């Protein structure tokens, strides 16, 4: 009896202690039960390193111009592969040796370097670089940056070095290939001590990173989040691996700018790209108090799983459909509120058709009122940095009232008809209602993400 009483008293005391700790340390900004009570999350900074431009204004102008920046891959090794095109970033655009010291470059992968450069632009745009000794600001600022794949050549070259001797292996080898290092390097560089989060969900990585950051702010874990994705894995081995999956375009090696053609009847696979796009997301009242410029608003976030196939989307499109439905519901909106869908559409025969059907199914009688495009025709598929780069263009579209085009879209097949595709040339976003869009991102393994993004409105 005595032991039972002691156990009962101990459990009651522990429960009381946990309740006290919760009440004492629970954030005053905790998530609420209704959409109207939740903390609003706005975009106050944007930064980009991409094949279409290495600053926001240049990238946006290029996208609106309808130009493709896909080029031919040079080199004897590439000449032996079925796919010989990609959207790369050359030294004329960004010279990493001028941006970082040799010592710094030894510690980071190319993707990490891209992320740091994009983050610098984004933080500058947001005017948010609190000094490291500003404890509150640094503790309330977090980082969420993902990477889909590590640099396979880094691994191959290190393996060759090991064959020559143990001491030939760089002590920075492991940090260079860890997917969380863009987030880690950025956190260290700026002293941000809020959530330090990394996502690796294949081609949905960038969208998941932005969505997770959105929720961190909503739930009161941070006031500011620096978020996005980075990717730099174009190499002979990377190209060969995707070729063996029959995922890449091989029909336009002699006409690279025509190779990435989302939704077009002649599409035959995606084109690899590289780069990074970084957002500064901020709680609305925090942004207002410091007089920050607001570029857009993240309204909702939806996730789903196909539970179907390693690389192909679910044939009935329910994975994409669920993600879109959940993003709209999370935003507290209806399908009638959505005016634009920035599609994942990578230029693959199966994936584009399934996504088109999913969009038609979701919007039903409202389908003709919704514009659809994929900017991958211009910059290729950035894998883990695709969703965030394209979300950046969605923010710009909502802000400026201009819809970005799908490059190389000339004819659609019957199974994809019925949608209002923005083809080859930009279009004005017409209508008097608030501009609200969906951004889709889907990845191998059946992982899906959708962001609901809107024009900022008081």
Tab-separated table of C-alpha atoms in Angstrom:
chain	number	residue	atom	x	y	z
A	1	UNK	CA	0.000	0.000	0.000
A	2	UNK	CA	2.802	2.382	0.981
A	3	UNK	CA	4.625	1.899	-2.334
A	4	UNK	CA	1.388	2.536	-4.274
A	5	UNK	CA	0.829	5.791	-2.368
A	6	UNK	CA	4.401	6.873	-3.019
A	7	UNK	CA	4.028	6.061	-6.743
A	8	UNK	CA	0.746	7.980	-6.921
A	9	UNK	CA	2.272	11.004	-5.171
A	10	UNK	CA	5.300	10.904	-7.443
A	11	UNK	CA	3.162	10.822	-10.599
A	12	UNK	CA	0.968	13.686	-9.359
A	13	UNK	CA	4.059	15.750	-8.503
A	14	UNK	CA	5.637	15.065	-11.878
A	15	UNK	CA	2.420	16.019	-13.683
A	16	UNK	CA	2.230	19.274	-11.698
A	17	UNK	CA	5.865	20.044	-12.473
A	18	UNK	CA	5.347	19.485	-16.215
A	19	UNK	CA	2.253	21.710	-16.126
A	20	UNK	CA	4.231	24.434	-14.377
A	21	UNK	CA	7.090	24.205	-16.866
A	22	UNK	CA	4.654	24.346	-19.765
A	23	UNK	CA	2.904	27.410	-18.443
A	24	UNK	CA	6.202	29.129	-17.620
A	25	UNK	CA	8.051	28.430	-20.853
A	26	UNK	CA	5.353	28.017	-23.474
A	27	UNK	CA	5.814	30.609	-26.192
A	28	UNK	CA	3.343	33.466	-26.060
A	29	UNK	CA	3.038	32.944	-29.811
A	30	UNK	CA	1.875	29.294	-29.700
A	31	UNK	CA	-0.323	27.995	-32.496
A	32	UNK	CA	-4.039	28.617	-32.214
A	33	UNK	CA	-7.053	26.570	-33.173
A	34	UNK	CA	-8.471	28.784	-35.936
A	35	UNK	CA	-6.987	30.287	-39.077
A	36	UNK	CA	-7.986	33.797	-38.032
A	37	UNK	CA	-6.006	33.532	-34.772
A	38	UNK	CA	-2.808	32.096	-36.237
A	39	UNK	CA	0.309	34.164	-36.596
A	40	UNK	CA	0.568	35.494	-40.141
A	41	UNK	CA	3.806	34.797	-42.000
A	42	UNK	CA	5.083	37.208	-44.631
A	43	UNK	CA	8.000	37.318	-47.039
A	44	UNK	CA	10.455	40.127	-46.305
A	45	UNK	CA	13.513	38.895	-48.192
A	46	UNK	CA	14.375	36.962	-51.377
A	47	UNK	CA	17.690	35.837	-52.814
A	48	UNK	CA	18.637	33.653	-55.759
A	49	UNK	CA	21.512	31.958	-57.545
A	50	UNK	CA	20.182	30.220	-60.648
A	51	UNK	CA	20.756	29.539	-64.344
A	52	UNK	CA	18.315	32.372	-65.189
A	53	UNK	CA	20.063	34.916	-62.987
A	54	UNK	CA	22.032	35.383	-59.809
A	55	UNK	CA	19.936	38.132	-58.292
A	56	UNK	CA	16.178	38.433	-57.948
A	57	UNK	CA	15.557	41.159	-60.512
A	58	UNK	CA	17.695	39.507	-63.218
A	59	UNK	CA	16.120	36.098	-62.653
A	60	UNK	CA	12.597	37.523	-62.762
A	61	UNK	CA	13.260	39.486	-65.970
A	62	UNK	CA	14.682	36.375	-67.633
A	63	UNK	CA	11.688	34.276	-66.623
A	64	UNK	CA	9.231	36.836	-67.985
A	65	UNK	CA	11.200	37.095	-71.240
A	66	UNK	CA	10.513	33.449	-72.072
A	67	UNK	CA	14.182	32.574	-72.595
A	68	UNK	CA	15.626	29.140	-71.919
A	69	UNK	CA	19.014	29.027	-70.197
A	70	UNK	CA	19.638	25.338	-70.804
A	71	UNK	CA	22.970	24.629	-72.511
A	72	UNK	CA	25.115	21.798	-73.790
A	73	UNK	CA	27.356	19.909	-71.373
A	74	UNK	CA	30.958	20.055	-72.574
A	75	UNK	CA	33.500	17.325	-72.004
A	76	UNK	CA	34.484	13.894	-73.249
A	77	UNK	CA	32.709	12.109	-70.394
A	78	UNK	CA	29.394	13.773	-71.168
A	79	UNK	CA	29.760	12.948	-74.880
A	80	UNK	CA	29.314	9.276	-74.001
A	81	UNK	CA	26.000	9.813	-72.203
A	82	UNK	CA	22.452	9.791	-73.658
A	83	UNK	CA	21.690	13.220	-72.127
A	84	UNK	CA	24.159	16.011	-72.849
A	85	UNK	CA	22.234	19.102	-71.708
A	86	UNK	CA	21.790	20.889	-68.361
A	87	UNK	CA	21.107	24.323	-66.889
A	88	UNK	CA	24.356	25.277	-65.186
A	89	UNK	CA	25.800	28.334	-63.466
A	90	UNK	CA	29.133	29.371	-64.961
A	91	UNK	CA	31.881	31.590	-63.585
A	92	UNK	CA	30.609	34.543	-65.633
A	93	UNK	CA	27.528	34.513	-63.406
A	94	UNK	CA	29.103	33.538	-60.079
A	95	UNK	CA	32.796	32.968	-59.416
A	96	UNK	CA	32.937	31.167	-56.083
A	97	UNK	CA	36.653	31.865	-55.715
A	98	UNK	CA	35.850	35.588	-55.635
A	99	UNK	CA	33.032	35.093	-53.132
A	100	UNK	CA	34.888	32.915	-50.626
A	101	UNK	CA	38.440	32.310	-49.479
A	102	UNK	CA	40.228	29.069	-50.392
A	103	UNK	CA	39.943	27.950	-46.795
A	104	UNK	CA	36.196	28.550	-46.784
A	105	UNK	CA	35.699	26.672	-50.050
A	106	UNK	CA	37.468	23.634	-48.594
A	107	UNK	CA	34.781	23.388	-45.925
A	108	UNK	CA	31.704	23.581	-48.127
A	109	UNK	CA	30.055	21.919	-51.083
A	110	UNK	CA	29.153	23.963	-54.133
A	111	UNK	CA	25.482	23.836	-53.116
A	112	UNK	CA	26.319	25.294	-49.701
A	113	UNK	CA	28.190	28.152	-51.373
A	114	UNK	CA	25.151	28.879	-53.553
A	115	UNK	CA	22.914	28.924	-50.484
A	116	UNK	CA	25.175	31.379	-48.645
A	117	UNK	CA	25.261	33.743	-51.625
A	118	UNK	CA	21.476	33.637	-52.064
A	119	UNK	CA	20.986	34.110	-48.310
A	120	UNK	CA	23.191	37.201	-48.332
A	121	UNK	CA	20.939	38.832	-50.950
A	122	UNK	CA	17.800	37.761	-49.122
A	123	UNK	CA	18.958	39.062	-45.728
A	124	UNK	CA	20.078	42.310	-47.331
A	125	UNK	CA	16.678	42.743	-48.986
A	126	UNK	CA	15.010	42.057	-45.638
A	127	UNK	CA	17.424	44.392	-43.810
A	128	UNK	CA	17.739	41.647	-41.206
A	129	UNK	CA	21.291	41.046	-40.011
A	130	UNK	CA	21.127	41.461	-36.242
A	131	UNK	CA	24.500	41.599	-34.459
A	132	UNK	CA	25.515	38.324	-32.812
A	133	UNK	CA	25.369	39.947	-29.372
A	134	UNK	CA	21.664	40.758	-29.883
A	135	UNK	CA	20.578	37.690	-27.945
A	136	UNK	CA	16.837	37.978	-28.451
A	137	UNK	CA	17.002	38.621	-32.202
A	138	UNK	CA	19.461	35.763	-32.807
A	139	UNK	CA	17.552	33.326	-30.630
A	140	UNK	CA	14.295	34.143	-32.425
A	141	UNK	CA	15.821	33.717	-35.917
A	142	UNK	CA	16.040	30.208	-37.368
A	143	UNK	CA	17.272	28.463	-40.474
A	144	UNK	CA	15.593	25.774	-42.611
A	145	UNK	CA	17.557	24.915	-45.745
A	146	UNK	CA	17.512	21.586	-47.539
A	147	UNK	CA	19.478	19.723	-50.174
A	148	UNK	CA	18.158	16.908	-52.333
A	149	UNK	CA	21.445	15.218	-53.282
A	150	UNK	CA	25.055	15.615	-52.300
A	151	UNK	CA	27.786	16.114	-54.889
A	152	UNK	CA	28.503	12.573	-56.095
A	153	UNK	CA	31.849	13.598	-57.600
A	154	UNK	CA	33.021	14.742	-54.174
A	155	UNK	CA	32.484	11.188	-52.971
A	156	UNK	CA	34.140	9.613	-56.022
A	157	UNK	CA	37.188	11.888	-55.840
A	158	UNK	CA	37.590	11.259	-52.117
A	159	UNK	CA	37.418	7.516	-52.699
A	160	UNK	CA	40.216	7.838	-55.262
A	161	UNK	CA	42.211	9.884	-52.762
A	162	UNK	CA	41.785	7.166	-50.145
A	163	UNK	CA	43.293	4.620	-52.529
A	164	UNK	CA	46.457	6.727	-52.492
A	165	UNK	CA	46.514	6.970	-48.717
A	166	UNK	CA	44.470	7.720	-45.607
A	167	UNK	CA	46.040	11.166	-45.195
A	168	UNK	CA	44.779	12.171	-48.646
A	169	UNK	CA	41.202	12.235	-47.348
A	170	UNK	CA	40.118	15.757	-46.497
A	171	UNK	CA	39.058	16.315	-42.878
A	172	UNK	CA	36.198	18.362	-44.348
A	173	UNK	CA	34.914	15.486	-46.504
A	174	UNK	CA	32.057	14.516	-44.181
A	175	UNK	CA	30.899	18.094	-43.469
A	176	UNK	CA	30.931	18.790	-47.216
A	177	UNK	CA	28.519	15.954	-48.021
A	178	UNK	CA	26.062	16.294	-45.130
A	179	UNK	CA	22.713	17.636	-46.419
A	180	UNK	CA	22.238	19.857	-43.354
A	181	UNK	CA	25.423	21.837	-43.926
A	182	UNK	CA	23.866	24.731	-45.892
A	183	UNK	CA	21.663	25.340	-42.850
A	184	UNK	CA	24.557	24.799	-40.449
A	185	UNK	CA	26.987	27.074	-42.278
A	186	UNK	CA	24.402	29.841	-42.528
A	187	UNK	CA	23.467	29.574	-38.854
A	188	UNK	CA	27.130	29.777	-37.824
A	189	UNK	CA	27.924	32.658	-40.167
A	190	UNK	CA	25.132	34.893	-38.856
A	191	UNK	CA	24.764	33.591	-35.313
A	192	UNK	CA	21.141	32.514	-35.754
A	193	UNK	CA	20.184	30.329	-32.795
A	194	UNK	CA	16.529	29.614	-33.492
A	195	UNK	CA	15.463	26.324	-35.141
A	196	UNK	CA	18.293	24.835	-37.197
A	197	UNK	CA	16.458	22.542	-39.599
A	198	UNK	CA	17.345	20.666	-42.768
A	199	UNK	CA	15.028	18.886	-45.174
A	200	UNK	CA	15.942	16.253	-47.761
A	201	UNK	CA	12.848	15.087	-49.613
A	202	UNK	CA	14.196	14.773	-53.146
A	203	UNK	CA	12.552	17.250	-55.530
A	204	UNK	CA	10.099	18.475	-52.882
A	205	UNK	CA	12.933	19.607	-50.589
A	206	UNK	CA	12.786	23.353	-51.241
A	207	UNK	CA	9.012	23.583	-50.841
A	208	UNK	CA	9.101	21.497	-47.661
A	209	UNK	CA	11.812	23.762	-46.225
A	210	UNK	CA	9.735	26.884	-46.852
A	211	UNK	CA	6.597	25.189	-45.534
A	212	UNK	CA	8.303	23.924	-42.392
A	213	UNK	CA	9.747	27.382	-41.737
A	214	UNK	CA	6.260	28.843	-42.178
A	215	UNK	CA	4.965	26.518	-39.484
A	216	UNK	CA	7.863	27.213	-37.117
A	217	UNK	CA	6.832	30.862	-37.164
A	218	UNK	CA	3.127	30.042	-36.890
A	219	UNK	CA	3.780	27.894	-33.831
A	220	UNK	CA	5.961	30.518	-32.178
A	221	UNK	CA	9.296	28.692	-32.464
A	222	UNK	CA	10.776	31.713	-34.234
A	223	UNK	CA	9.909	35.214	-35.406
A	224	UNK	CA	12.157	35.061	-38.473
A	225	UNK	CA	13.182	32.068	-40.600
A	226	UNK	CA	15.792	31.994	-43.345
A	227	UNK	CA	14.719	29.116	-45.562
A	228	UNK	CA	14.910	27.413	-48.939
A	229	UNK	CA	16.989	24.805	-50.716
A	230	UNK	CA	20.241	24.383	-52.611
A	231	UNK	CA	21.429	21.924	-55.235
A	232	UNK	CA	24.621	21.398	-57.218
A	233	UNK	CA	24.951	17.793	-58.361
A	234	UNK	CA	25.431	18.076	-62.118
A	235	UNK	CA	28.219	15.658	-62.952
A	236	UNK	CA	28.806	12.749	-65.334
A	237	UNK	CA	27.806	10.295	-62.609
A	238	UNK	CA	24.695	12.272	-61.678
A	239	UNK	CA	23.617	12.556	-65.319
A	240	UNK	CA	24.336	8.866	-65.914
A	241	UNK	CA	22.298	7.824	-62.879
A	242	UNK	CA	19.224	9.765	-63.948
A	243	UNK	CA	19.674	8.548	-67.531
A	244	UNK	CA	19.559	4.963	-66.307
A	245	UNK	CA	16.220	5.818	-64.707
A	246	UNK	CA	15.086	7.096	-68.125
A	247	UNK	CA	14.241	10.381	-66.430
A	248	UNK	CA	16.269	12.874	-68.506
A	249	UNK	CA	15.654	14.445	-71.884
A	250	UNK	CA	17.756	12.890	-74.631
A	251	UNK	CA	16.020	14.088	-77.811
A	252	UNK	CA	17.321	17.655	-77.893
A	253	UNK	CA	21.080	17.330	-77.348
A	254	UNK	CA	21.698	19.402	-80.471
A	255	UNK	CA	19.068	21.973	-79.486
A	256	UNK	CA	19.558	22.465	-75.729
A	257	UNK	CA	17.201	25.418	-75.303
A	258	UNK	CA	14.324	23.241	-76.580
A	259	UNK	CA	14.996	20.321	-74.247
A	260	UNK	CA	12.970	21.329	-71.170
A	261	UNK	CA	9.335	21.603	-72.311
A	262	UNK	CA	6.787	21.061	-69.517
A	263	UNK	CA	3.318	19.953	-70.682
A	264	UNK	CA	4.376	19.961	-74.345
A	265	UNK	CA	3.540	16.874	-76.419
A	266	UNK	CA	7.227	16.466	-77.416
A	267	UNK	CA	8.545	16.375	-73.850
A	268	UNK	CA	10.789	13.382	-73.200
A	269	UNK	CA	12.326	13.959	-69.756
A	270	UNK	CA	13.610	16.623	-67.430
A	271	UNK	CA	16.789	18.691	-67.622
A	272	UNK	CA	18.994	19.027	-64.551
A	273	UNK	CA	19.669	22.465	-63.119
A	274	UNK	CA	21.576	23.875	-60.144
A	275	UNK	CA	21.408	26.805	-57.767
A	276	UNK	CA	19.617	28.090	-54.694
A	277	UNK	CA	16.799	30.403	-53.656
A	278	UNK	CA	16.477	31.659	-50.090
A	279	UNK	CA	13.523	33.349	-48.381
A	280	UNK	CA	13.366	35.457	-45.269
A	281	UNK	CA	10.001	34.683	-43.691
A	282	UNK	CA	8.789	36.788	-40.807
A	283	UNK	CA	5.884	37.030	-38.415
A	284	UNK	CA	3.723	39.900	-39.631
A	285	UNK	CA	3.699	42.044	-36.484
A	286	UNK	CA	7.455	41.588	-36.077
A	287	UNK	CA	7.950	42.803	-39.651
A	288	UNK	CA	5.618	45.769	-39.118
A	289	UNK	CA	7.327	46.866	-35.912
A	290	UNK	CA	10.649	47.232	-37.642
A	291	UNK	CA	9.206	48.764	-40.814
A	292	UNK	CA	10.202	45.910	-43.123
A	293	UNK	CA	9.154	45.842	-46.766
A	294	UNK	CA	6.671	42.999	-47.334
A	295	UNK	CA	6.759	41.171	-50.677
A	296	UNK	CA	4.109	38.511	-50.168
A	297	UNK	CA	2.516	36.142	-47.696
A	298	UNK	CA	2.661	32.396	-47.094
A	299	UNK	CA	-0.947	31.426	-46.465
A	300	UNK	CA	-0.970	27.640	-46.261
A	301	UNK	CA	1.025	24.438	-46.535
A	302	UNK	CA	-0.100	20.956	-47.550
A	303	UNK	CA	1.753	17.650	-47.521
A	304	UNK	CA	0.931	14.125	-48.654
A	305	UNK	CA	2.428	10.784	-49.630
A	306	UNK	CA	1.666	8.728	-52.726
A	307	UNK	CA	2.452	5.392	-51.040
A	308	UNK	CA	2.780	4.008	-54.550
A	309	UNK	CA	6.140	3.893	-56.389
A	310	UNK	CA	9.812	4.756	-55.958
A	311	UNK	CA	10.007	7.256	-58.811
A	312	UNK	CA	6.629	7.575	-60.567
A	313	UNK	CA	3.740	9.631	-59.177
A	314	UNK	CA	0.571	7.841	-58.177
A	315	UNK	CA	-1.304	7.142	-61.394
A	316	UNK	CA	-4.643	8.494	-60.179
A	317	UNK	CA	-2.996	11.730	-59.020
A	318	UNK	CA	-4.420	11.584	-55.494
A	319	UNK	CA	-1.051	12.425	-53.903
A	320	UNK	CA	-0.875	15.764	-55.710
A	321	UNK	CA	-4.582	16.326	-55.165
A	322	UNK	CA	-4.308	15.810	-51.400
A	323	UNK	CA	-1.357	18.184	-51.081
A	324	UNK	CA	-3.189	20.943	-52.961
A	325	UNK	CA	-6.431	20.424	-51.015
A	326	UNK	CA	-4.584	20.527	-47.707
A	327	UNK	CA	-2.691	23.708	-48.620
A	328	UNK	CA	-5.924	25.468	-49.538
A	329	UNK	CA	-7.643	24.261	-46.355
A	330	UNK	CA	-4.656	25.268	-44.237
A	331	UNK	CA	-4.861	28.748	-45.749
A	332	UNK	CA	-8.565	28.960	-44.940
A	333	UNK	CA	-9.335	29.500	-48.640
A	334	UNK	CA	-11.470	27.807	-51.286
A	335	UNK	CA	-10.664	26.766	-54.837
A	336	UNK	CA	-12.494	29.878	-56.034
A	337	UNK	CA	-9.804	32.013	-54.341
A	338	UNK	CA	-6.948	30.493	-56.370
A	339	UNK	CA	-5.985	32.246	-59.598
A	340	UNK	CA	-2.716	30.527	-60.526
A	341	UNK	CA	-0.964	27.187	-60.096
A	342	UNK	CA	2.791	27.050	-60.507
A	343	UNK	CA	3.103	23.391	-61.419
A	344	UNK	CA	5.853	20.967	-60.510
A	345	UNK	CA	5.747	19.779	-64.160
A	346	UNK	CA	9.313	18.723	-64.911
A	347	UNK	CA	8.853	17.836	-68.611
A	348	UNK	CA	8.398	14.084	-68.121
A	349	UNK	CA	5.708	12.270	-70.135
A	350	UNK	CA	4.041	10.608	-67.137
A	351	UNK	CA	4.434	13.213	-64.399
A	352	UNK	CA	3.147	16.242	-66.311
A	353	UNK	CA	0.021	14.421	-67.467
A	354	UNK	CA	-0.835	13.190	-63.964
A	355	UNK	CA	-0.375	16.654	-62.476
A	356	UNK	CA	-2.568	18.204	-65.168
A	357	UNK	CA	-5.330	15.721	-64.378
A	358	UNK	CA	-4.981	16.451	-60.669
A	359	UNK	CA	-5.382	20.184	-61.248
A	360	UNK	CA	-8.476	19.599	-63.395
A	361	UNK	CA	-9.959	17.289	-60.764
A	362	UNK	CA	-9.332	19.772	-57.958
A	363	UNK	CA	-10.761	22.846	-59.636
A	364	UNK	CA	-13.627	21.222	-61.533
A	365	UNK	CA	-15.895	23.926	-62.942
A	366	UNK	CA	-13.368	26.600	-61.865
A	367	UNK	CA	-10.593	25.084	-64.024
A	368	UNK	CA	-10.869	27.651	-66.829
A	369	UNK	CA	-10.441	30.455	-64.249
A	370	UNK	CA	-7.047	29.174	-63.094
A	371	UNK	CA	-3.817	29.847	-64.989
A	372	UNK	CA	-1.131	27.123	-64.981
A	373	UNK	CA	2.563	27.276	-65.852
A	374	UNK	CA	5.929	25.699	-65.057
A	375	UNK	CA	9.079	27.818	-65.190
A	376	UNK	CA	11.285	24.723	-65.568
A	377	UNK	CA	11.293	25.272	-69.312
A	378	UNK	CA	13.637	28.205	-68.652
A	379	UNK	CA	15.872	26.949	-65.835
A	380	UNK	CA	15.533	23.189	-65.874
A	381	UNK	CA	14.805	21.092	-62.809
A	382	UNK	CA	16.846	22.148	-59.774
A	383	UNK	CA	15.837	19.010	-57.829
A	384	UNK	CA	16.088	19.946	-54.139
A	385	UNK	CA	16.144	23.656	-55.017
A	386	UNK	CA	13.214	23.540	-57.433
A	387	UNK	CA	10.275	24.211	-55.131
A	388	UNK	CA	11.857	27.203	-53.432
A	389	UNK	CA	13.119	28.806	-56.667
A	390	UNK	CA	9.710	28.461	-58.262
A	391	UNK	CA	8.004	29.696	-55.084
A	392	UNK	CA	10.141	32.834	-55.413
A	393	UNK	CA	8.692	33.399	-58.885
A	394	UNK	CA	5.202	32.875	-57.455
A	395	UNK	CA	5.849	35.606	-54.875
A	396	UNK	CA	6.954	37.909	-57.676
A	397	UNK	CA	3.887	37.014	-59.753
A	398	UNK	CA	1.569	37.781	-56.837
A	399	UNK	CA	3.366	41.040	-56.144
A	400	UNK	CA	3.548	42.349	-59.711
A	401	UNK	CA	0.415	40.814	-61.213
A	402	UNK	CA	2.274	39.059	-64.036
A	403	UNK	CA	2.101	35.301	-64.744
A	404	UNK	CA	5.394	33.601	-65.738
A	405	UNK	CA	5.292	31.482	-68.902
A	406	UNK	CA	6.094	27.864	-69.692
A	407	UNK	CA	8.914	27.941	-72.232
A	408	UNK	CA	8.723	25.517	-75.206
A	409	UNK	CA	5.011	24.783	-74.731
A	410	UNK	CA	3.515	24.596	-78.223
A	411	UNK	CA	1.045	21.713	-78.220
A	412	UNK	CA	-0.619	19.686	-75.497
A	413	UNK	CA	-2.018	16.192	-75.872
A	414	UNK	CA	-5.702	15.426	-75.369
A	415	UNK	CA	-5.111	13.986	-71.885
A	416	UNK	CA	-3.837	17.369	-70.703
A	417	UNK	CA	-6.309	19.633	-72.473
A	418	UNK	CA	-8.761	21.865	-70.661
A	419	UNK	CA	-6.314	23.965	-68.637
A	420	UNK	CA	-5.387	27.605	-69.192
A	421	UNK	CA	-1.656	27.210	-69.796
A	422	UNK	CA	0.539	30.312	-69.807
A	423	UNK	CA	2.667	29.390	-72.820
A	424	UNK	CA	5.917	31.008	-74.011
A	425	UNK	CA	4.935	34.589	-73.147
A	426	UNK	CA	4.008	36.115	-69.797
A	427	UNK	CA	0.431	37.213	-69.212
A	428	UNK	CA	-1.141	39.815	-66.951
A	429	UNK	CA	-2.818	38.386	-63.864
A	430	UNK	CA	-6.261	39.796	-64.435
A	431	UNK	CA	-9.082	40.283	-61.953
A	432	UNK	CA	-9.828	42.517	-59.005
A	433	UNK	CA	-9.611	39.924	-56.261
A	434	UNK	CA	-6.543	39.240	-54.136
A	435	UNK	CA	-3.863	37.340	-56.073
A	436	UNK	CA	-3.423	33.865	-54.526
A	437	UNK	CA	-1.522	30.909	-56.012
A	438	UNK	CA	-0.485	27.319	-55.359
A	439	UNK	CA	3.061	26.045	-55.771
A	440	UNK	CA	3.380	22.272	-56.274
A	441	UNK	CA	6.474	20.178	-55.612
A	442	UNK	CA	6.696	16.401	-55.802
A	443	UNK	CA	9.626	14.069	-55.144
A	444	UNK	CA	10.868	10.521	-55.603
A	445	UNK	CA	9.513	8.220	-52.945
A	446	UNK	CA	6.057	9.729	-53.380
A	447	UNK	CA	6.562	12.835	-51.244
A	448	UNK	CA	4.402	15.850	-52.114
A	449	UNK	CA	4.271	19.467	-50.948
A	450	UNK	CA	2.105	22.403	-51.871
A	451	UNK	CA	2.440	26.017	-50.745
A	452	UNK	CA	-0.403	28.526	-50.865
A	453	UNK	CA	1.134	31.943	-51.504
A	454	UNK	CA	-0.635	35.258	-51.711
A	455	UNK	CA	-0.259	38.921	-52.456
A	456	UNK	CA	0.205	40.744	-49.147
A	457	UNK	CA	-3.003	42.305	-47.927
A	458	UNK	CA	-3.726	44.181	-44.712
